[in-house]
């Protein structure tokens, strides 16, 4: 698959690279695994002088030996002697950057903590001593969100306040997803687009696996997930075990329950037979795996809330793959494929809501988008989009089948919305279906 989009991100990376010729730059680049961080960096800096160092979980001395070779091969920096500590190697790099300009990319930066827990204090000291005279463009790139946030955003951490810029790489937009699918399958249907969005959520690696494999229709994509050699069967486990480390059992159980439709705290507590509050809070605020949804414009502290998995792929994986590991291990993938096909229409209904919410947010016309429901659960609205500056908005019902959209009932629900919150908004009322994708 060819390189797509990332125009704004490339502009920022090139701007930082250019400015670092005069003053040292220290960028933090974060994003979930498989999102395309490394590809973005190597594409944006392809015509620049840079060294790319991947922080593997080797012994520190072995890692330094590998880095010495990388630095010599990539930017011609000869490091004499047998360096066994990363702090010594980094000081050599910073001294070199006083006399010439280059970019240093440290990928999976957070894993330096596992190599040597004192490394970040050493880096702080070295950066503080040399950066004023340096011409380095330093990029710390990381995937494990909790560690990267702690390293750079916790005031008690040594590298707090040192970066000069921070970028969070997001999934591809709806427009880019459409373009990629159209290039691979000019005759794609809305169902094909919805399935690609449901399985990948715009994550570059997943899209690449499907597109390069020729899986460009809904049926072929679902077949690809259920192949014996499918990358997707183990991906959820591979992605999250490093994030959760030794605590993943309870977190996996909670994510499975949410994916299955138990979205209220009381339902999760009942299924687990224990208080899930601490785990839910960490999944939301620390790991950012789930989001606590409340009716749009609900008052702060409102107890009307449900939980949802943020990531499209993980929502799918915890609904259809994780609960049926025994089928995967026994190779009974035909049964799993049949089950996914039977449940697809129901499961993809909520995915379609998320699709239109993302699409409307990308339009730039609205400041906040969500759902609305009342305390009794009698009135639910699939999509409410608001522009809080000019007090206009859009209310929509979202259904796979356009024949199931009933505007009279939707208008009745609108009248139930509290005037204190929504009375000063002028709304358009619409219906969205597969035909509108």
Coordinates of C-alpha atoms in Angstrom, one line a residue:
X1 CA 0.0 0.0 0.0
X2 CA 1.4 3.4 -0.9
X3 CA 1.8 6.3 1.5
X4 CA -1.4 8.2 2.2
X5 CA -2.3 11.6 3.8
X6 CA -0.5 12.9 6.9
X7 CA 0.1 16.2 5.1
X8 CA -0.2 18.3 8.3
X9 CA 2.0 16.0 10.3
X10 CA 4.7 16.0 7.6
X11 CA 4.6 19.8 7.6
X12 CA 5.1 19.9 11.3
X13 CA 8.0 17.4 11.2
X14 CA 9.7 19.3 8.4
X15 CA 9.2 22.6 10.2
X16 CA 10.8 21.3 13.4
X17 CA 13.7 19.8 11.4
X18 CA 14.4 23.1 9.8
X19 CA 14.2 25.1 13.0
X20 CA 16.5 22.7 14.8
X21 CA 19.3 23.8 12.5
X22 CA 19.4 27.0 14.7
X23 CA 18.0 25.7 18.0
X24 CA 17.7 22.1 19.4
X25 CA 14.3 20.6 19.0
X26 CA 12.8 17.8 21.2
X27 CA 9.6 16.3 19.9
X28 CA 7.5 13.6 21.5
X29 CA 5.5 11.5 19.1
X30 CA 2.8 9.3 20.6
X31 CA 0.2 7.0 19.2
X32 CA -1.2 3.4 19.5
X33 CA 0.8 0.6 18.1
X34 CA 0.4 0.0 14.3
X35 CA -0.8 3.5 13.7
X36 CA 2.1 4.3 11.4
X37 CA 4.5 6.4 13.5
X38 CA 7.7 4.9 12.1
X39 CA 6.5 5.0 8.5
X40 CA 5.5 8.7 9.0
X41 CA 8.9 9.7 10.4
X42 CA 10.9 7.8 7.7
X43 CA 8.7 9.2 5.0
X44 CA 8.8 12.8 6.2
X45 CA 12.6 12.8 6.8
X46 CA 13.6 10.6 3.8
X47 CA 15.8 13.4 2.2
X48 CA 17.2 14.5 5.6
X49 CA 20.2 13.3 7.6
X50 CA 18.8 11.1 10.4
X51 CA 19.6 8.2 12.6
X52 CA 16.9 5.8 13.6
X53 CA 17.4 3.8 16.8
X54 CA 14.9 1.2 17.8
X55 CA 14.9 0.6 21.6
X56 CA 14.6 -3.2 21.8
X57 CA 14.5 -5.0 25.2
X58 CA 18.2 -6.1 25.1
X59 CA 20.8 -5.8 27.7
X60 CA 22.0 -2.2 27.9
X61 CA 25.5 -3.1 26.7
X62 CA 24.1 -5.0 23.7
X63 CA 21.7 -2.2 22.9
X64 CA 24.6 0.4 23.0
X65 CA 26.7 -1.8 20.7
X66 CA 23.8 -2.0 18.2
X67 CA 23.3 1.8 18.4
X68 CA 27.0 2.5 17.8
X69 CA 26.8 0.5 14.6
X70 CA 23.5 2.3 13.6
X71 CA 25.0 5.8 14.2
X72 CA 28.1 5.0 12.1
X73 CA 26.1 3.6 9.2
X74 CA 23.3 6.2 9.2
X75 CA 25.0 9.5 10.0
X76 CA 28.7 8.7 9.9
X77 CA 29.2 9.2 13.7
X78 CA 32.2 7.1 14.7
X79 CA 32.0 6.2 18.4
X80 CA 35.3 4.7 19.6
X81 CA 35.6 2.2 22.4
X82 CA 33.1 -0.2 23.8
X83 CA 30.1 1.9 25.2
X84 CA 28.0 0.0 27.7
X85 CA 25.7 2.7 29.1
X86 CA 23.2 4.6 27.0
X87 CA 23.8 7.8 28.9
X88 CA 27.4 7.8 27.6
X89 CA 26.3 7.2 24.1
X90 CA 23.7 10.0 24.3
X91 CA 26.3 12.4 25.6
X92 CA 28.5 11.7 22.6
X93 CA 25.6 12.3 20.3
X94 CA 24.7 15.6 22.0
X95 CA 28.4 16.8 21.8
X96 CA 28.4 15.9 18.1
X97 CA 25.2 17.9 17.6
X98 CA 26.9 21.1 18.9
X99 CA 29.0 21.1 15.7
X100 CA 26.6 19.8 13.1
X101 CA 22.8 19.3 12.6
X102 CA 21.1 15.9 12.3
X103 CA 17.9 14.2 13.5
X104 CA 17.9 11.4 16.1
X105 CA 14.8 9.2 16.3
X106 CA 14.5 7.0 19.4
X107 CA 11.6 4.6 18.6
X108 CA 9.8 2.8 21.5
X109 CA 11.4 5.4 23.7
X110 CA 9.5 4.2 26.8
X111 CA 11.4 0.9 26.8
X112 CA 14.5 2.7 27.9
X113 CA 13.0 2.5 31.4
X114 CA 13.1 -1.3 31.2
X115 CA 16.7 -1.2 30.0
X116 CA 17.9 1.0 32.8
X117 CA 15.5 2.8 35.2
X118 CA 17.9 5.6 35.8
X119 CA 18.2 6.5 32.1
X120 CA 15.7 9.3 32.0
X121 CA 17.4 11.2 34.9
X122 CA 20.7 10.9 32.9
X123 CA 19.0 12.1 29.7
X124 CA 17.6 15.1 31.6
X125 CA 21.1 16.1 32.9
X126 CA 22.7 15.7 29.5
X127 CA 19.9 17.5 27.6
X128 CA 20.1 20.4 30.1
X129 CA 23.8 20.8 29.7
X130 CA 24.0 20.6 25.9
X131 CA 20.7 21.6 24.3
X132 CA 21.4 25.4 24.3
X133 CA 24.3 25.0 21.9
X134 CA 23.0 21.9 20.1
X135 CA 21.5 21.6 16.6
X136 CA 19.8 18.3 17.1
X137 CA 16.3 17.4 16.1
X138 CA 15.5 14.8 18.7
X139 CA 12.3 12.7 18.3
X140 CA 11.1 10.4 21.1
X141 CA 8.6 8.0 19.6
X142 CA 6.5 5.7 21.7
X143 CA 3.5 3.4 21.7
X144 CA 2.6 2.5 25.3
X145 CA 0.5 5.5 26.1
X146 CA 0.6 5.2 29.8
X147 CA 4.4 5.1 30.0
X148 CA 4.9 7.9 27.5
X149 CA 2.4 10.1 29.3
X150 CA 4.1 9.4 32.7
X151 CA 7.6 10.1 31.3
X152 CA 6.7 13.5 29.8
X153 CA 3.6 14.7 31.6
X154 CA 4.1 13.7 35.3
X155 CA 5.7 16.7 37.1
X156 CA 7.7 14.3 39.3
X157 CA 9.5 12.7 36.2
X158 CA 12.9 14.1 35.2
X159 CA 12.0 14.7 31.5
X160 CA 8.9 16.7 32.4
X161 CA 9.0 20.1 30.6
X162 CA 11.9 19.2 28.4
X163 CA 10.2 18.5 25.0
X164 CA 9.6 21.5 22.8
X165 CA 6.6 19.9 21.0
X166 CA 4.3 17.0 21.2
X167 CA 2.2 15.2 18.6
X168 CA -0.3 12.5 19.0
X169 CA -0.8 10.5 15.7
X170 CA -4.4 9.7 15.1
X171 CA -6.0 7.1 12.8
X172 CA -6.7 8.0 9.2
X173 CA -9.7 10.1 8.6
X174 CA -12.9 8.9 7.0
X175 CA -12.0 10.7 3.8
X176 CA -8.6 9.0 3.6
X177 CA -10.2 5.6 4.4
X178 CA -12.5 6.1 1.4
X179 CA -9.6 7.1 -0.8
X180 CA -7.6 4.0 0.1
X181 CA -10.5 1.7 -0.5
X182 CA -11.5 3.4 -3.8
X183 CA -8.0 3.0 -5.1
X184 CA -8.0 -0.7 -4.3
X185 CA -11.6 -1.4 -5.2
X186 CA -13.2 1.3 -7.4
X187 CA -16.6 -0.6 -7.1
X188 CA -16.6 -0.7 -3.3
X189 CA -20.0 -0.6 -1.6
X190 CA -21.1 1.2 1.6
X191 CA -21.0 -2.2 3.3
X192 CA -17.4 -2.7 2.3
X193 CA -16.5 0.8 3.7
X194 CA -18.3 0.1 6.9
X195 CA -16.5 -3.2 7.4
X196 CA -13.1 -1.6 6.7
X197 CA -13.9 1.1 9.3
X198 CA -15.2 -1.4 11.8
X199 CA -12.1 -3.7 11.6
X200 CA -9.4 -1.0 11.3
X201 CA -10.8 2.3 12.7
X202 CA -8.3 3.9 10.4
X203 CA -5.2 2.2 11.8
X204 CA -2.6 2.1 9.1
X205 CA -1.2 -1.4 9.7
X206 CA -4.6 -3.1 9.7
X207 CA -5.6 -1.3 6.5
X208 CA -2.3 -2.3 4.8
X209 CA -2.8 -6.0 5.7
X210 CA -6.3 -6.0 4.2
X211 CA -5.6 -3.9 1.1
X212 CA -2.3 -5.6 0.2
X213 CA -3.9 -9.0 0.7
X214 CA -6.7 -8.1 -1.8
X215 CA -9.4 -8.2 0.9
X216 CA -11.4 -5.2 -0.3
X217 CA -15.0 -6.4 0.2
X218 CA -16.9 -7.0 3.4
X219 CA -17.0 -10.8 2.9
X220 CA -13.3 -11.0 2.0
X221 CA -12.3 -8.9 5.0
X222 CA -14.2 -11.1 7.4
X223 CA -12.7 -14.1 5.7
X224 CA -9.3 -12.6 6.2
X225 CA -9.9 -12.2 10.0
X226 CA -10.8 -15.9 10.3
X227 CA -7.9 -17.4 8.3
X228 CA -5.7 -19.9 10.1
X229 CA -2.7 -17.5 9.7
X230 CA -4.6 -14.3 10.4
X231 CA -2.7 -11.5 12.1
X232 CA -5.9 -10.3 13.6
X233 CA -6.6 -13.4 15.8
X234 CA -3.8 -12.6 18.3
X235 CA -3.5 -8.9 17.8
X236 CA -5.7 -7.8 20.7
X237 CA -3.6 -9.9 23.1
X238 CA -0.3 -8.8 21.6
X239 CA -1.3 -5.2 21.7
X240 CA -2.5 -5.0 25.3
X241 CA -0.5 -7.5 27.3
X242 CA 2.5 -5.1 27.3
X243 CA 0.2 -2.2 28.2
X244 CA -1.5 -3.9 31.1
X245 CA 1.5 -6.1 32.0
X246 CA 0.6 -8.5 34.9
X247 CA -2.9 -7.1 35.5
X248 CA -4.4 -7.9 32.1
X249 CA -6.8 -10.7 33.3
X250 CA -9.3 -8.4 35.0
X251 CA -8.9 -5.7 32.3
X252 CA -9.6 -8.2 29.5
X253 CA -12.7 -9.4 31.3
X254 CA -14.1 -5.9 31.7
X255 CA -13.4 -5.1 28.0
X256 CA -15.1 -8.3 27.0
X257 CA -18.2 -7.4 29.0
X258 CA -18.4 -3.9 27.5
X259 CA -18.0 -5.2 24.0
X260 CA -20.8 -7.7 24.7
X261 CA -23.2 -4.9 25.7
X262 CA -22.8 -4.7 29.5
X263 CA -22.0 -1.0 29.5
X264 CA -23.2 0.2 32.9
X265 CA -21.1 0.1 36.0
X266 CA -23.8 -1.9 37.9
X267 CA -23.9 -4.5 35.1
X268 CA -20.1 -4.9 35.0
X269 CA -19.9 -5.2 38.8
X270 CA -22.6 -7.8 38.8
X271 CA -20.9 -9.9 36.1
X272 CA -17.5 -9.7 37.8
X273 CA -19.0 -10.1 41.3
X274 CA -16.7 -7.4 42.5
X275 CA -16.2 -3.6 42.4
X276 CA -14.9 -2.6 39.0
X277 CA -14.6 1.1 39.8
X278 CA -10.8 1.3 40.1
X279 CA -10.3 -0.7 36.9
X280 CA -12.8 1.3 34.9
X281 CA -11.2 4.5 36.1
X282 CA -7.7 3.3 35.0
X283 CA -9.1 2.0 31.6
X284 CA -10.6 5.4 31.0
X285 CA -8.1 8.0 32.4
X286 CA -4.8 6.1 32.4
X287 CA -5.0 3.7 29.5
X288 CA -7.6 5.6 27.5
X289 CA -9.0 2.3 26.3
X290 CA -12.6 3.1 27.1
X291 CA -14.7 6.3 27.3
X292 CA -17.3 7.2 29.8
X293 CA -20.3 8.3 27.7
X294 CA -23.0 10.6 29.1
X295 CA -25.9 12.3 27.3
X296 CA -24.6 15.3 25.4
X297 CA -24.6 18.4 27.5
X298 CA -25.3 16.4 30.7
X299 CA -24.5 18.3 33.9
X300 CA -21.0 17.6 35.4
X301 CA -21.2 14.8 37.8
X302 CA -24.3 13.2 36.2
X303 CA -24.6 9.6 37.1
X304 CA -26.3 8.7 33.8
X305 CA -23.4 7.1 32.1
X306 CA -22.3 4.1 30.1
X307 CA -18.9 2.8 29.0
X308 CA -17.6 2.1 25.5
X309 CA -14.4 0.8 24.0
X310 CA -12.7 3.7 22.1
X311 CA -10.8 1.7 19.5
X312 CA -12.8 0.1 16.7
X313 CA -10.6 -2.9 16.2
X314 CA -10.4 -3.7 20.0
X315 CA -14.2 -3.4 20.2
X316 CA -14.5 -6.0 17.4
X317 CA -11.8 -8.2 18.9
X318 CA -13.3 -8.3 22.4
X319 CA -16.7 -9.0 21.0
X320 CA -15.9 -11.8 18.5
X321 CA -12.3 -13.1 19.0
X322 CA -11.3 -13.0 22.7
X323 CA -14.5 -14.8 24.0
X324 CA -14.0 -17.6 21.5
X325 CA -10.3 -18.4 22.0
X326 CA -11.1 -22.1 22.3
X327 CA -12.4 -22.1 18.7
X328 CA -9.2 -20.3 17.5
X329 CA -6.9 -22.7 19.4
X330 CA -8.8 -25.8 18.0
X331 CA -8.7 -24.3 14.5
X332 CA -12.6 -24.2 14.2
X333 CA -12.5 -20.9 12.4
X334 CA -15.3 -21.8 10.0
X335 CA -17.7 -21.8 13.0
X336 CA -16.3 -18.4 14.2
X337 CA -16.7 -16.9 10.7
X338 CA -20.3 -18.1 10.5
X339 CA -21.0 -16.6 13.9
X340 CA -19.5 -13.2 13.0
X341 CA -21.6 -13.2 9.8
X342 CA -24.8 -13.9 11.8
X343 CA -24.1 -11.1 14.3
X344 CA -22.6 -8.6 11.9
X345 CA -25.7 -6.6 11.1
X346 CA -26.6 -6.0 14.7
X347 CA -23.0 -5.2 15.8
X348 CA -22.3 -2.9 12.9
X349 CA -25.3 -0.8 13.7
X350 CA -23.4 1.0 16.5
X351 CA -20.4 1.2 14.3
X352 CA -22.4 3.1 11.7
X353 CA -23.3 5.6 14.4
X354 CA -19.6 6.1 15.2
X355 CA -18.9 6.4 11.5
X356 CA -21.3 9.3 11.1
X357 CA -20.1 10.9 14.3
X358 CA -16.5 10.8 13.1
X359 CA -17.5 12.1 9.6
X360 CA -19.4 15.1 11.0
X361 CA -16.6 16.0 13.4
X362 CA -14.2 15.9 10.5
X363 CA -16.5 18.3 8.6
X364 CA -15.3 21.1 10.9
X365 CA -18.9 22.4 11.4
X366 CA -19.4 21.1 14.9
X367 CA -17.7 21.6 18.3
X368 CA -19.2 18.6 20.1
X369 CA -20.9 15.4 19.0
X370 CA -22.5 12.6 20.9
X371 CA -25.7 10.8 21.8
X372 CA -28.6 11.8 24.0
X373 CA -30.9 9.7 26.2
X374 CA -33.1 10.4 29.2
X375 CA -32.8 9.0 32.7
X376 CA -35.7 6.6 32.2
X377 CA -34.3 5.2 28.9
X378 CA -37.5 5.9 27.0
X379 CA -36.0 8.4 24.6
X380 CA -32.7 7.8 22.9
X381 CA -31.2 9.8 20.0
X382 CA -28.4 8.3 18.0
X383 CA -26.5 11.4 17.0
X384 CA -26.5 15.0 18.3
X385 CA -24.0 17.4 16.8
X386 CA -23.7 20.9 18.2
X387 CA -21.9 24.1 17.2
X388 CA -21.6 25.9 20.5
X389 CA -20.5 29.1 18.9
X390 CA -23.4 29.9 16.6
X391 CA -25.9 27.6 18.4
X392 CA -26.8 25.5 15.5
X393 CA -26.9 21.7 15.4
X394 CA -27.9 18.5 13.8
X395 CA -30.1 15.7 15.3
X396 CA -30.1 12.4 13.4
X397 CA -31.4 8.8 13.6
X398 CA -28.9 6.3 12.3
X399 CA -30.0 3.0 10.9
X400 CA -28.4 0.5 8.5
X401 CA -31.7 0.3 6.6
X402 CA -33.2 3.7 5.6
X403 CA -36.7 2.3 5.7
X404 CA -36.3 1.9 9.5
X405 CA -35.8 5.7 10.0
X406 CA -39.0 7.2 11.4
X407 CA -38.9 11.0 11.5
X408 CA -42.2 11.4 13.4
X409 CA -40.8 9.3 16.3
X410 CA -37.5 11.2 16.2
X411 CA -39.3 14.6 16.4
X412 CA -41.1 13.3 19.5
X413 CA -37.8 12.4 21.1
X414 CA -36.5 15.9 20.3
X415 CA -39.4 17.5 22.2
X416 CA -38.2 15.4 25.3
X417 CA -34.8 17.1 25.3
X418 CA -34.5 19.6 28.1
X419 CA -35.1 23.2 27.0
X420 CA -32.6 24.4 29.6
X421 CA -29.8 22.8 27.6
X422 CA -31.0 22.7 24.0
X423 CA -33.7 25.4 23.8
X424 CA -31.4 28.0 22.2
X425 CA -30.1 25.7 19.5
X426 CA -31.6 25.7 16.0
X427 CA -31.5 22.0 14.8
X428 CA -31.7 20.3 11.4
X429 CA -33.2 16.8 11.7
X430 CA -31.9 14.1 9.4
X431 CA -31.7 10.4 8.9
X432 CA -28.4 8.5 8.0
X433 CA -28.1 5.0 6.7
X434 CA -25.7 2.9 4.7
X435 CA -26.9 4.8 1.6
X436 CA -25.4 8.0 3.0
X437 CA -21.9 6.8 3.7

